[in-house]
């Protein structure tokens, strides 16, 4: 009796993936990544590398935004550093065209810095934020795809193990059936064996044959199922998974390319605005007018004094009282100050004309030259008029409110605004008195300033002679070490003619005695004539007190003496000096 068994070698051919794929490779055209089905682990490493590249690019853009912010901050600090301080002398210097152009440059640099902040903000939102979210999604998608791939691989391996088990069981049953058949044939040929034993052997052989047939059917069914699963695995499931992984990787590549384009576009978008900033800087530079600045210097520092006339000849051969013409050069604040010698030796007192008084000047600005005083007074009058207008506007508004309250009592109490109205009326009255006071000083100054058309006449000898006759009837001006002027109005005439105080400029040959000591509270650099430099904490001798001009005369040794601001030193006068 023969049994038909399937050959195991045929089964081996069917289970080898390489041969199976090769045998059916011509059935369909595989996509590019489908040909990498045996490179699952390498593709997993490659996609992880792609995510690492994306995260590296995000880090690069983030550092770029930090650089842009830092640069913008430094530009803003630089612009702020050189901005003029409000209500300071530095702010007044920005009335010249050159300094206004510099101020415009500072403002444009501030806007320029703002564009770098825009670059940082746009890169943060359009690149860093978008790519960070995309990376998280990409990681989840990648994890899902490779999880499906491993699951499919595990499934096909399980099917393969089931096929192997079915095949081994079929092979074992076939061998058992062969042995049972051989034993039956041996028992049937042996004449010494009883009929019952032969029948038993025959039944055992038939049972084994039936088990082999069952194993064969099971193995055949498992084999068909495995082949179907294997076909679906290599031609449906794995290709789909690899196709998704390929699309995922290609989307990553496209996304990083788009981000690089956005990186350039963000910079390109601010170029026109940066160009406008640079155009404004160029425009400001072209607006610099040297002629205008020169004229402004004249307007700013013009004192209003006329140049002095000739010095009168004083004949000392005649017994007469020596007098000095009020038109002497000693009245001028120019550099070529006239210093006559009268036998005695000058004590070397030179007024520091350029230095200004540290403390607040007089209310009527009488410490300033006439032209500068007129400007300050006019400015003060304008400010007071603006304050009056503000107060009047508030008063009018409250008056209207009071009328509304009177007509509509439910809206408010009309008496509640009376106190504020009274305060405003008082403020307005005070401001008007202030305006009258400053307008009086202004009228006095304008009345004493020389007319523009009379300059030539006032420079002539005729004008000099007219001044000479009024010397004894007009107030004398005293010039202080800080270059200020104080005027006292004469009751005999409104004309003010400055006179030179020779007692302050000249002295005996004997040096002045010390009247006390002083300690320097601050360091003072005496850079002008007549001043002396002192260091903080230095002890020196006082030889002349402050005469109201804000300067104290001190001595370091026999050869070094000069003036320092009184506010810079703490004076300790001797008791005898105080008593005197």
Coordinates of C-alpha atoms in Angstrom, one line a residue, residues 24 40 48 53 81 151 187 224 287 300 371 394 397-398 428 433 466 534 565:
X24 CA 6.7 36.9 -8.5
X40 CA 13.9 48.0 8.0
X48 CA 15.6 59.2 13.3
X53 CA 18.6 67.3 11.4
X81 CA 23.0 106.4 25.6
X151 CA 3.7 44.2 14.3
X187 CA 2.9 -9.7 10.4
X224 CA -2.0 28.0 1.8
X287 CA 20.1 118.8 5.8
X300 CA 23.2 132.2 20.9
X371 CA 21.0 140.3 24.6
X394 CA -9.5 124.8 33.3
X397 CA -14.3 124.1 31.7
X398 CA -15.2 124.2 35.4
X428 CA -4.3 133.3 37.2
X433 CA 1.5 139.6 38.3
X466 CA 28.0 161.4 24.9
X534 CA 42.2 121.7 43.5
X565 CA 33.8 128.1 43.1

